[in-house]
Amino acid sequence: MLEIAGLDLFYGDAQALDGVSLSVAAGEIVAIVGANGAGKSSLIRTVFGMERPHRGSIRFEGREIAGEPPHRICNLGIGQVAEGRQVFPNMTVRENLEMGATPPRARAGASAAMARVLALFPHLSERRRQLAGTLSGGEQQMLAIARCLMGQPRLVMLDEPSLGLAPVVAEEVFRVVRELNRRDGLTLVLVEQNVVQSLTLAHRGYVLENGRIVMEGGGAELLADDRVRRAYIGL
Amino acid sequence: MRASRALGLSPRAAAALGLFLAVMLLLPFLVNAYIVSVLVVVLFAAYFGQSWNIMTGFAGQLSLGHALYVGLGAYTSAALFVHFGLTPWLGMIAGMAVAALAGSAIAALSFRFRVGGVYFALLTIAFAEFTRILFDHFGWVGATEGLFLPVANLAHDDPVRLRGSPVMFYYLLLVLSLAALVLSHSLLDRRVGYYWQAIREDEEAARALGIDVFRYKIAAMALSAAMTALGGTLLAFYDNNLYPDTVFAMGRSIEIIIAPIIGGLGTLFGPIVGAFLLTGLGETMTNLSTYFEISGLKQWFYGAALLAIVALQPSGLWPWLSRALGLWERRR
C-alpha cells in the first residue's frame, strides 16, 4: 500500500532522513520506533507532504506522491494524527469531527462517517457538545484519532499517540488502534517512543536511528532482539 | 457548517440590534452636521475594521498594511472618474479587483516562501510603503501634488456619481457596514469560516486535516483587500482629494486595526463597537486637544485604550459586553 524508497530529507545542512526505505502492506500495523530526534516525525511529515524530500520516492497504492501538497495526499486516502493531538480547543467535539471531513472525497459520506465514529467512541459521543479544550488529554487523543477517521482514510499515520498520557490511558489508545485494524481492516503506521507497547501491537516494525533504518522485522521478533532491548528498553 | 445555528441571536440580542439600527437610521435627522461628519468617520472605521477583521481576525494573518488597499480602491476609482468620467460604481469594482489582485499576489509571494507571523506583517507594511512611494511619482494620478475630484454640490445628492453631502455617505456606509456584518456572519457559519478558524488556531493541525491552507489564506486576503478597497472608493469621493502620503499612510493602517482589536478581534460586532468607542471618543479628544491647546490627546487616548484592553480584556470589549448584557450566546 505504501512503498518508500531511498528517502533523503534535509533541514538546511542537517540530514533528517538518510536513504529510508520501507513498505506497509494493506491491513498491517507497522511501528516505527527510535529515540528522540531519530527522524520518526520527519518521516511521517514527509509522507504527508509537509516536508519536501530531496531524494527518493513515496508511492501510495502505486502512485507517486512525493512532493504533492498535504491536502492532495489527504484526499488520496492517507490520514495523519499529528503529535501533540492538535484538536481545536475552542470548537466543540462535534465541530472538531466535522472538520475531519475536509478532503472532498470524504464530504459526501460525512454524516455516515459521523455516526460510525460516534459509535466507535461512545465517550466522545456523550461529550459532542462540549468544547474540545475541556476534554482530558486521553479524550483529546481519541478525538484526534476520531477526527482523522472522519476523512475516511485507508492508511492512518499516528505520531506519538501515547505521548504525555498516563499508562492506563495510553493502553486505551493502543486498544483503539488494534480494534481499528482488526475490525475495520484499517492500515496503520505508528510512530512511537513507547517501544514495548508499539512493537507488541504491530505486525512489523522498523528501528530508526539518526535518520536511517537500522533494523526491521516482525514486531515480536524485534522486541526479542538483544540490541533493541539494550538500546530502547533498557534491559 | 450547521444551519441550525442560524443567526445565533437571542430574542434580546435581535431586539438590541433592531433598536441600534433604528437609532442609526434616524440619527442624521436628530443631530447637527458636525456630529454627522463624526459618525461618517466612525462608520469608515467600523467598515475598514470589519474588512481587516476577515483576514486577521478570522484567518489569523496579521496585516499591518491595509492602507494599501484603501489607497488602491480610492485611486483606481477616482482616477477612472477624473480621466474617463467612469461612474464610481464601476470604478469601485475595478478598484476592488486591483486590490484583490495585489492582496493575493502579496499573500501568494509570502505564503509560498513560508513567510508567516511577524515577518508577514512586516511584509504588508513594506508593500504599503513601497506603493505609497510609487504613487508619489505616479504622474497620471497627480503624484505628490494630489488627485482632486470636482467639488461636490452639497445641496443635491447624486448617488450615481457619488457626489453629495455627508448624510448620503453616512447612509451608504451604514448599508455597507451592515452588508459586511451579514457577509462575515455567513462566512463564519460556512466551511470556509471553520477552515479560517482552524488555520488561525493551529495552522499545522489545519494542514494535517487536509485543508488547503495556502488557498484559504489567499482567499481571506483577497476578500479582505477587495472589501477594504470598496471603502477606499467611498473615502476618495467623500474626501475629494487624494495624496499618497495621507491615503497610503502607515498611520491609517494602524488606525484600521485598533478598533477591531479594542472591540474584539475575530468577532462579528467587535470592529463596530470598537469604532464607535474609539473614533467617537477620539474625536472628542481632538476637540479637547484644540480647546485646551494640548496636542496629541487623541494619540494618547488610543495608546491608553490599547493598553487597557490588552491588560484587562485581551479578547476585546465585545465578548465581555455581550456576556454582561446577555446578548450573545454563541462563542464567536
Coordinates of C-alpha atoms in Angstrom, one line a residue:
Chain A
M1 CA 0.0 0.0 0.0
L2 CA 2.8 2.4 0.9
E3 CA 6.3 2.0 -0.6
I4 CA 9.1 4.3 0.4
A5 CA 12.4 4.0 -1.3
G6 CA 15.7 5.9 -0.7
L7 CA 14.2 8.9 1.0
D8 CA 16.5 11.8 1.9
L9 CA 15.4 14.8 3.8
F10 CA 17.5 17.8 4.9
Y11 CA 16.7 20.7 7.2
G12 CA 19.3 23.1 5.9
D13 CA 22.5 21.2 6.3
A14 CA 21.2 18.7 8.8
Q15 CA 20.1 15.4 7.4
A16 CA 16.9 14.2 9.0
L17 CA 16.3 11.2 6.8
D18 CA 19.0 9.2 5.1
G19 CA 18.0 6.7 2.5
V20 CA 14.9 5.5 4.3
S21 CA 13.1 2.6 2.6
L22 CA 10.2 0.8 4.0
S23 CA 6.9 -0.7 3.0
V24 CA 3.5 -1.1 4.5
A25 CA 1.0 -3.7 3.2
A26 CA -2.7 -3.2 3.3
G27 CA -4.2 -4.4 6.6
E28 CA -0.9 -4.1 8.5
I29 CA 0.1 -2.2 11.6
V30 CA 3.6 -1.0 11.2
A31 CA 5.5 0.5 14.1
I32 CA 8.4 2.9 13.5
V33 CA 10.4 3.1 16.7
G34 CA 13.5 5.1 17.7
A35 CA 14.9 7.6 20.0
N36 CA 14.0 11.3 20.1
G37 CA 15.4 13.0 17.0
A38 CA 15.8 9.8 15.1
G39 CA 13.7 11.2 12.3
K40 CA 10.3 9.5 13.1
S41 CA 8.2 12.6 12.9
S42 CA 10.2 13.8 9.9
L43 CA 9.3 10.6 8.1
I44 CA 5.6 11.0 8.7
R45 CA 5.6 14.7 7.8
T46 CA 7.4 13.8 4.5
V47 CA 4.9 11.1 3.6
F48 CA 2.1 13.6 4.3
G49 CA 3.7 16.2 2.1
M50 CA 4.6 18.7 4.9
E51 CA 8.3 18.3 4.1
R52 CA 9.7 18.1 0.6
P53 CA 12.2 15.2 0.3
H54 CA 15.5 15.8 -1.5
R55 CA 15.6 12.4 -3.0
G56 CA 13.6 9.2 -3.0
S57 CA 10.2 8.0 -3.9
I58 CA 7.0 7.6 -1.9
R59 CA 4.3 5.5 -3.6
F60 CA 0.8 5.1 -2.2
E61 CA -1.3 2.4 -3.9
G62 CA 1.1 2.5 -6.8
R63 CA 1.0 6.2 -7.3
E64 CA 4.0 8.5 -6.7
I65 CA 3.1 11.1 -4.1
A66 CA 6.5 12.6 -3.1
G67 CA 6.3 16.4 -3.4
E68 CA 2.5 16.6 -3.5
P69 CA 0.9 19.0 -1.1
P70 CA -0.8 17.7 2.1
H71 CA -4.4 18.4 1.0
R72 CA -4.0 16.2 -2.1
I73 CA -2.3 13.4 -0.2
C74 CA -5.0 13.6 2.4
N75 CA -7.6 13.3 -0.4
L76 CA -5.9 10.2 -1.8
G77 CA -6.7 8.4 1.5
I78 CA -3.9 9.0 3.9
G79 CA -4.8 10.4 7.3
Q80 CA -2.4 11.8 9.9
V81 CA -2.8 12.2 13.6
A82 CA -0.1 14.7 14.4
E83 CA 2.0 14.7 17.5
G84 CA 0.5 16.7 20.4
R85 CA -3.1 15.9 19.4
Q86 CA -3.8 19.3 17.9
V87 CA -7.5 19.4 18.5
F88 CA -9.2 22.8 18.2
P89 CA -9.8 23.8 21.8
N90 CA -12.5 26.4 21.0
M91 CA -14.6 24.2 18.8
T92 CA -16.9 21.6 20.2
V93 CA -16.2 17.9 19.9
R94 CA -18.7 17.7 17.1
E95 CA -17.3 20.6 15.2
N96 CA -13.8 19.1 15.5
L97 CA -15.2 15.9 14.0
E98 CA -16.9 17.8 11.2
M99 CA -13.5 19.5 10.4
G100 CA -12.2 16.0 9.8
A101 CA -14.4 15.5 6.8
T102 CA -12.3 18.0 4.9
P103 CA -11.0 16.0 1.9
P104 CA -13.5 16.4 -0.9
R105 CA -13.6 12.6 -1.3
A106 CA -14.9 12.3 2.3
R107 CA -17.6 15.0 2.2
A108 CA -20.4 13.0 0.6
G109 CA -20.2 10.3 3.3
A110 CA -19.7 12.7 6.2
S111 CA -22.9 12.0 8.1
A112 CA -22.5 8.3 7.8
A113 CA -18.9 8.6 8.9
M114 CA -20.0 10.7 11.9
A115 CA -22.5 8.1 13.0
R116 CA -19.8 5.4 12.7
V117 CA -17.2 7.4 14.5
L118 CA -19.5 8.3 17.4
A119 CA -20.5 4.7 17.7
L120 CA -16.8 3.8 17.9
F121 CA -16.1 6.4 20.5
P122 CA -19.1 6.5 22.8
H123 CA -17.2 8.6 25.2
L124 CA -16.9 11.4 22.6
S125 CA -20.5 10.9 21.6
E126 CA -21.5 11.8 25.2
R127 CA -19.4 15.0 25.0
R128 CA -20.1 16.1 21.5
R129 CA -21.4 19.5 22.5
Q130 CA -18.5 20.1 24.8
L131 CA -15.6 22.3 23.9
A132 CA -12.6 20.2 22.9
G133 CA -10.4 22.2 25.1
T134 CA -12.3 20.9 28.2
L135 CA -11.5 17.3 27.4
S136 CA -8.8 15.3 29.2
G137 CA -5.6 14.5 27.4
G138 CA -6.7 11.0 26.7
E139 CA -10.1 12.2 25.4
Q140 CA -8.3 14.7 23.2
Q141 CA -6.2 12.0 21.7
M142 CA -9.3 9.9 21.0
L143 CA -10.8 13.0 19.4
A144 CA -7.8 13.5 17.2
I145 CA -8.0 9.9 16.0
A146 CA -11.7 10.1 15.5
R147 CA -11.4 13.3 13.6
C148 CA -8.8 11.7 11.3
L149 CA -11.2 8.8 10.7
M150 CA -13.9 11.4 9.5
G151 CA -11.7 11.9 6.5
Q152 CA -12.3 8.2 5.7
P153 CA -8.6 7.3 5.2
R154 CA -7.3 3.9 4.1
L155 CA -4.0 4.5 5.8
V156 CA -3.6 6.3 9.1
M157 CA -0.3 7.5 10.4
L158 CA -0.1 8.2 14.1
D159 CA 2.7 10.3 15.5
E160 CA 3.4 9.5 19.2
P161 CA -0.3 8.9 20.1
S162 CA 0.7 7.9 23.7
L163 CA 2.9 10.9 24.4
G164 CA 2.1 12.6 27.7
L165 CA -0.7 10.2 28.5
A166 CA -1.0 8.2 31.7
P167 CA -0.1 4.5 31.2
V168 CA -3.8 3.4 31.6
V169 CA -4.9 6.0 29.0
A170 CA -2.1 5.1 26.6
E171 CA -3.2 1.5 26.9
E172 CA -6.7 2.6 25.8
V173 CA -5.3 4.4 22.8
F174 CA -3.4 1.3 21.8
R175 CA -6.5 -0.8 22.2
V176 CA -8.4 1.5 19.9
V177 CA -5.6 1.2 17.3
R178 CA -5.8 -2.6 17.5
E179 CA -9.5 -2.5 17.1
L180 CA -9.5 -0.2 14.1
N181 CA -7.1 -2.6 12.5
R182 CA -8.8 -5.8 13.4
R183 CA -12.4 -4.8 12.9
D184 CA -12.2 -2.3 10.1
G185 CA -9.1 -3.6 8.4
L186 CA -7.5 -0.1 8.6
T187 CA -3.8 0.1 7.8
L188 CA -1.8 2.0 10.4
V189 CA 1.6 3.3 10.8
L190 CA 2.6 4.0 14.3
V191 CA 5.5 6.2 15.3
E192 CA 6.3 5.7 18.9
Q193 CA 8.9 6.2 21.7
N194 CA 6.9 3.6 23.6
V195 CA 8.8 0.7 22.1
V196 CA 7.4 -2.2 24.0
Q197 CA 3.8 -1.4 23.5
S198 CA 4.0 -0.4 19.9
L199 CA 6.1 -3.4 18.9
T200 CA 3.7 -5.7 20.8
L201 CA 0.8 -4.2 18.9
A202 CA 2.5 -4.0 15.4
H203 CA 2.7 -6.8 12.9
R204 CA 6.0 -5.4 11.8
G205 CA 8.4 -2.8 12.9
Y206 CA 11.3 -0.6 11.8
V207 CA 14.0 0.8 14.0
L208 CA 15.1 4.3 13.0
E209 CA 18.4 5.7 14.2
N210 CA 19.8 9.1 13.1
G211 CA 17.6 9.1 10.1
R212 CA 18.5 5.6 8.9
I213 CA 16.6 2.4 9.2
V214 CA 18.9 0.1 11.2
M215 CA 16.6 -2.9 11.7
E216 CA 13.4 -4.3 10.5
G217 CA 11.3 -7.3 11.3
G218 CA 8.2 -8.7 12.9
G219 CA 7.0 -6.9 16.0
A220 CA 7.6 -9.7 18.4
E221 CA 10.9 -10.6 16.7
L222 CA 12.3 -7.1 17.1
L223 CA 11.1 -7.0 20.7
A224 CA 13.1 -10.1 21.4
D225 CA 16.2 -8.7 19.8
D226 CA 19.1 -8.1 22.2
R227 CA 20.1 -4.8 20.5
V228 CA 16.6 -3.4 20.6
R229 CA 16.2 -4.5 24.2
R230 CA 19.5 -2.9 25.2
A231 CA 19.0 0.4 23.3
Y232 CA 15.4 1.1 23.8
I233 CA 14.0 -0.9 26.7
G234 CA 17.0 -0.7 29.0
L235 CA 17.3 -4.4 29.7
Chain B
M1 CA -21.4 24.1 8.6
R2 CA -24.6 23.8 10.6
A3 CA -27.6 25.8 9.5
S4 CA -29.3 25.0 12.8
R5 CA -27.3 27.8 14.5
A6 CA -28.9 30.2 12.1
L7 CA -28.2 33.7 13.2
G8 CA -27.4 32.8 16.7
L9 CA -29.2 35.8 18.0
S10 CA -31.3 35.6 21.2
P11 CA -34.6 37.5 21.1
R12 CA -32.9 40.1 23.3
A13 CA -30.0 40.4 21.0
A14 CA -32.3 40.7 18.0
A15 CA -34.2 43.5 19.8
A16 CA -31.0 45.3 20.7
L17 CA -29.7 45.1 17.1
G18 CA -33.0 46.3 15.8
L19 CA -33.1 49.2 18.2
F20 CA -29.5 50.1 17.3
L21 CA -30.3 50.1 13.6
A22 CA -33.4 52.2 14.1
V23 CA -31.4 54.8 16.0
M24 CA -28.7 54.8 13.4
L25 CA -31.3 55.3 10.6
L26 CA -32.8 58.3 12.5
L27 CA -29.7 59.8 13.8
P28 CA -28.9 62.2 10.9
F29 CA -32.3 63.8 11.4
L30 CA -31.6 64.4 15.1
V31 CA -28.1 65.7 15.2
N32 CA -26.2 68.5 13.7
A33 CA -23.9 68.4 10.7
Y34 CA -20.8 68.2 12.8
I35 CA -22.0 65.0 14.6
V36 CA -22.9 63.5 11.2
S37 CA -19.4 64.1 10.0
V38 CA -18.0 62.4 13.1
L39 CA -20.4 59.5 12.6
V40 CA -19.1 59.2 9.0
V41 CA -15.6 58.8 10.4
V42 CA -16.9 56.2 12.9
L43 CA -18.6 54.2 10.1
F44 CA -15.5 54.3 7.9
A45 CA -13.5 53.0 10.9
A46 CA -16.1 50.3 11.5
Y47 CA -16.2 49.2 7.9
F48 CA -12.5 49.1 7.4
G49 CA -12.2 47.3 10.7
Q50 CA -14.7 44.7 9.6
S51 CA -12.8 44.2 6.3
W52 CA -9.5 43.8 8.1
N53 CA -11.1 41.5 10.6
I54 CA -11.7 38.9 7.9
M55 CA -8.1 38.5 7.2
T56 CA -6.6 39.0 10.7
G57 CA -9.5 38.1 13.0
F58 CA -10.9 35.2 11.1
A59 CA -8.0 33.7 9.2
G60 CA -5.3 34.9 11.7
Q61 CA -2.9 36.6 9.2
L62 CA -1.7 39.8 10.7
S63 CA -1.8 42.7 8.1
L64 CA -0.3 46.0 9.2
G65 CA -0.6 47.5 5.7
H66 CA -4.3 47.7 4.9
A67 CA -3.9 51.4 3.9
L68 CA -2.5 49.8 0.7
Y69 CA -6.0 48.5 -0.2
V70 CA -7.8 51.7 0.9
G71 CA -5.4 53.5 -1.5
L72 CA -5.7 51.2 -4.4
G73 CA -9.5 51.4 -4.2
A74 CA -9.5 55.1 -3.7
Y75 CA -7.0 55.9 -6.5
T76 CA -8.4 53.4 -9.1
S77 CA -12.0 54.7 -8.9
A78 CA -11.0 58.3 -8.5
A79 CA -8.6 58.2 -11.5
L80 CA -11.1 56.5 -13.7
F81 CA -13.7 59.1 -12.7
V82 CA -11.4 62.1 -13.3
H83 CA -9.8 60.9 -16.5
F84 CA -12.7 59.0 -18.2
G85 CA -15.8 60.1 -16.3
L86 CA -16.4 56.5 -15.3
T87 CA -19.1 56.1 -12.6
P88 CA -17.6 55.3 -9.3
W89 CA -19.8 52.3 -9.0
L90 CA -17.9 50.7 -11.8
G91 CA -14.6 52.3 -10.7
M92 CA -15.3 50.7 -7.3
I93 CA -15.4 47.2 -8.9
A94 CA -12.2 48.0 -10.8
G95 CA -10.6 49.1 -7.5
M96 CA -11.7 46.0 -5.7
A97 CA -10.3 43.9 -8.5
V98 CA -6.9 45.7 -8.3
A99 CA -6.8 45.4 -4.5
A100 CA -7.8 41.7 -4.6
L101 CA -5.1 41.1 -7.1
A102 CA -2.5 43.0 -5.1
G103 CA -3.5 41.2 -1.9
S104 CA -3.4 37.8 -3.5
A105 CA -0.1 38.5 -5.0
I106 CA 1.4 39.6 -1.7
A107 CA -0.1 36.7 0.1
A108 CA 1.0 34.2 -2.6
L109 CA 4.5 35.5 -2.5
S110 CA 4.7 35.4 1.3
F111 CA 3.0 32.1 1.9
R112 CA 4.7 30.4 -1.0
F113 CA 8.0 31.1 0.7
R114 CA 6.6 30.3 4.1
V115 CA 6.8 33.8 5.4
G116 CA 4.4 34.0 8.3
G117 CA 3.6 35.7 11.6
V118 CA 5.6 38.8 12.3
Y119 CA 7.6 38.6 9.1
F120 CA 4.4 38.5 7.1
A121 CA 3.2 41.6 9.0
L122 CA 6.4 43.4 8.2
L123 CA 6.0 42.5 4.5
T124 CA 2.5 44.0 4.5
I125 CA 3.9 47.3 5.8
A126 CA 6.7 47.1 3.2
F127 CA 4.3 46.7 0.3
A128 CA 2.1 49.6 1.6
E129 CA 5.1 51.9 2.0
F130 CA 6.5 50.9 -1.3
T131 CA 3.3 51.6 -3.1
R132 CA 3.0 55.0 -1.3
I133 CA 6.4 55.9 -2.7
L134 CA 5.5 54.6 -6.1
F135 CA 2.4 56.8 -6.1
D136 CA 4.5 59.8 -5.1
H137 CA 6.0 59.5 -8.6
F138 CA 2.9 58.4 -10.5
G139 CA 2.1 61.4 -12.6
W140 CA -1.2 60.1 -14.0
V141 CA -2.8 60.3 -10.6
G142 CA -1.1 63.6 -9.6
A143 CA 1.9 62.2 -7.8
T144 CA 2.7 64.2 -4.7
E145 CA 0.6 67.1 -6.0
G146 CA -2.5 65.1 -5.3
L147 CA -5.6 64.0 -7.2
F148 CA -8.7 66.1 -7.0
L149 CA -12.3 65.3 -7.6
P150 CA -14.7 68.1 -8.8
V151 CA -16.2 69.7 -5.8
A152 CA -19.4 68.2 -4.7
N153 CA -22.6 70.1 -4.8
L154 CA -23.8 69.6 -1.2
A155 CA -27.3 70.8 -1.8
H156 CA -28.0 68.0 -4.2
D157 CA -27.1 64.4 -3.5
D158 CA -26.2 62.4 -6.6
P159 CA -25.6 58.8 -5.5
V160 CA -24.9 57.7 -9.1
R161 CA -21.8 59.8 -9.3
L162 CA -21.2 59.6 -5.5
R163 CA -21.3 63.4 -5.2
G164 CA -23.2 64.6 -2.2
S165 CA -23.5 65.5 1.4
P166 CA -22.1 63.7 4.4
V167 CA -25.6 62.4 5.1
M168 CA -25.6 60.5 1.9
F169 CA -22.2 59.0 2.7
Y170 CA -23.5 58.2 6.2
Y171 CA -26.3 56.1 4.8
L172 CA -24.1 54.4 2.2
L173 CA -21.6 53.5 4.9
L174 CA -24.3 52.2 7.1
V175 CA -25.6 49.9 4.4
L176 CA -22.0 48.8 3.6
S177 CA -21.2 48.0 7.2
L178 CA -24.5 46.1 7.6
A179 CA -23.7 44.1 4.4
A180 CA -20.2 43.4 5.8
L181 CA -21.8 42.2 9.0
V182 CA -24.1 39.8 7.2
L183 CA -21.3 38.6 4.9
S184 CA -19.0 38.0 7.9
H185 CA -21.7 36.1 9.7
S186 CA -22.5 33.9 6.8
L187 CA -18.8 33.2 6.1
L188 CA -18.2 32.2 9.7
D189 CA -21.0 29.7 9.6
R190 CA -19.7 28.1 6.4
R191 CA -17.0 25.6 5.7
V192 CA -14.6 28.4 4.8
G193 CA -15.2 30.1 8.2
Y194 CA -14.3 26.9 10.1
Y195 CA -11.2 26.4 8.0
W196 CA -10.1 30.0 8.7
Q197 CA -10.6 29.4 12.4
A198 CA -8.6 26.2 12.1
I199 CA -5.8 28.0 10.3
R200 CA -5.9 30.8 12.9
E201 CA -5.8 28.5 15.8
D202 CA -3.3 25.9 14.5
E203 CA -2.0 26.0 11.0
E204 CA -0.2 22.7 11.3
A205 CA -3.3 21.0 12.5
A206 CA -5.3 22.5 9.7
R207 CA -2.8 21.2 7.2
A208 CA -2.8 17.7 8.9
L209 CA -6.6 17.7 8.3
G210 CA -6.0 18.2 4.6
I211 CA -7.1 21.8 4.5
D212 CA -5.6 23.6 1.5
V213 CA -4.1 26.2 3.8
F214 CA -2.5 28.2 1.1
R215 CA -5.7 28.6 -0.9
Y216 CA -7.8 29.6 2.1
K217 CA -5.3 32.1 3.3
I218 CA -5.2 33.7 -0.1
A219 CA -9.0 33.8 -0.2
A220 CA -9.1 35.6 3.1
M221 CA -6.5 38.2 1.9
A222 CA -8.2 38.8 -1.5
L223 CA -11.7 39.2 0.1
S224 CA -10.4 41.5 2.8
A225 CA -8.4 43.6 0.3
A226 CA -11.4 43.9 -2.0
M227 CA -13.8 44.9 0.8
T228 CA -11.2 47.5 2.0
A229 CA -10.9 48.9 -1.5
L230 CA -14.6 49.3 -1.7
G231 CA -14.4 51.5 1.4
G232 CA -11.5 53.3 -0.2
T233 CA -13.7 54.4 -3.1
L234 CA -16.2 55.9 -0.8
L235 CA -13.3 57.6 1.1
A236 CA -12.0 59.1 -2.1
F237 CA -15.4 60.5 -3.1
Y238 CA -16.0 61.7 0.4
D239 CA -12.7 63.5 0.8
N240 CA -12.5 64.7 -2.8
N241 CA -8.7 64.8 -2.6
L242 CA -6.1 62.2 -2.6
Y243 CA -2.5 62.4 -1.6
P244 CA -0.3 59.3 -1.4
D245 CA 1.2 60.4 1.9
T246 CA -2.2 60.5 3.6
V247 CA -4.1 57.8 1.7
F248 CA -1.4 55.2 2.0
A249 CA -0.1 56.4 5.4
M250 CA 1.2 53.9 7.9
G251 CA -0.9 55.7 10.4
R252 CA -4.0 54.8 8.5
S253 CA -3.0 51.1 8.6
I254 CA -2.6 51.3 12.3
E255 CA -5.9 53.2 12.8
I256 CA -7.7 50.5 10.9
I257 CA -6.6 47.7 13.2
I258 CA -7.2 49.5 16.5
A259 CA -11.0 49.4 16.5
P260 CA -11.3 45.7 15.9
I261 CA -8.6 44.9 18.5
I262 CA -10.4 47.1 21.1
G263 CA -13.8 45.8 20.1
G264 CA -12.8 42.1 19.9
L265 CA -10.6 40.5 17.2
G266 CA -12.3 37.9 15.2
T267 CA -15.8 38.7 16.5
L268 CA -18.7 39.9 14.4
F269 CA -19.5 43.1 16.3
G270 CA -16.1 43.9 17.7
P271 CA -15.0 46.2 14.9
I272 CA -18.3 48.2 15.1
V273 CA -18.2 48.5 18.9
G274 CA -14.5 49.4 18.8
A275 CA -15.1 52.1 16.1
F276 CA -17.9 53.8 18.0
L277 CA -16.0 53.9 21.2
L278 CA -12.6 54.7 19.8
T279 CA -13.4 57.1 17.0
G280 CA -16.2 58.7 18.9
L281 CA -14.0 59.4 22.0
G282 CA -11.0 60.0 19.8
E283 CA -12.9 62.8 18.1
T284 CA -13.8 64.3 21.4
M285 CA -10.2 64.2 22.4
T286 CA -9.2 66.0 19.2
N287 CA -11.7 68.7 20.2
L288 CA -10.5 68.9 23.8
S289 CA -7.0 68.9 22.4
T290 CA -7.8 72.0 20.3
Y291 CA -9.7 73.6 23.2
F292 CA -7.0 73.2 25.8
E293 CA -4.2 73.6 23.3
I294 CA -2.6 70.2 24.3
S295 CA -1.6 68.4 21.2
G296 CA -1.8 64.7 20.6
L297 CA -4.6 63.9 23.1
K298 CA -6.2 61.5 20.6
Q299 CA -3.0 59.5 20.2
W300 CA -2.6 59.4 24.0
F301 CA -6.1 58.1 24.3
Y302 CA -5.6 55.4 21.6
G303 CA -2.5 54.3 23.4
A304 CA -4.2 54.2 26.7
A305 CA -7.2 52.4 25.3
L306 CA -5.0 49.7 23.7
L307 CA -3.0 49.3 26.9
A308 CA -6.2 49.0 29.0
I309 CA -7.7 46.4 26.7
V310 CA -4.5 44.3 26.4
A311 CA -4.1 44.4 30.2
L312 CA -7.8 43.9 31.3
Q313 CA -9.8 42.4 28.5
P314 CA -7.5 40.9 25.8
S315 CA -10.2 39.3 23.9
G316 CA -11.8 42.7 23.4
L317 CA -14.8 44.7 24.6
W318 CA -17.5 43.0 22.7
P319 CA -17.2 39.4 24.1
W320 CA -17.2 40.9 27.6
L321 CA -20.0 43.4 26.8
S322 CA -22.3 40.8 25.1
R323 CA -21.9 38.5 28.1
A324 CA -22.6 41.3 30.5
L325 CA -25.7 42.3 28.7
G326 CA -26.7 38.7 28.0
L327 CA -27.0 39.4 24.3
W328 CA -24.9 36.8 22.6
E329 CA -25.0 33.1 23.2
R330 CA -22.5 31.8 20.7
R331 CA -18.8 31.9 21.2
R332 CA -17.7 33.9 18.3

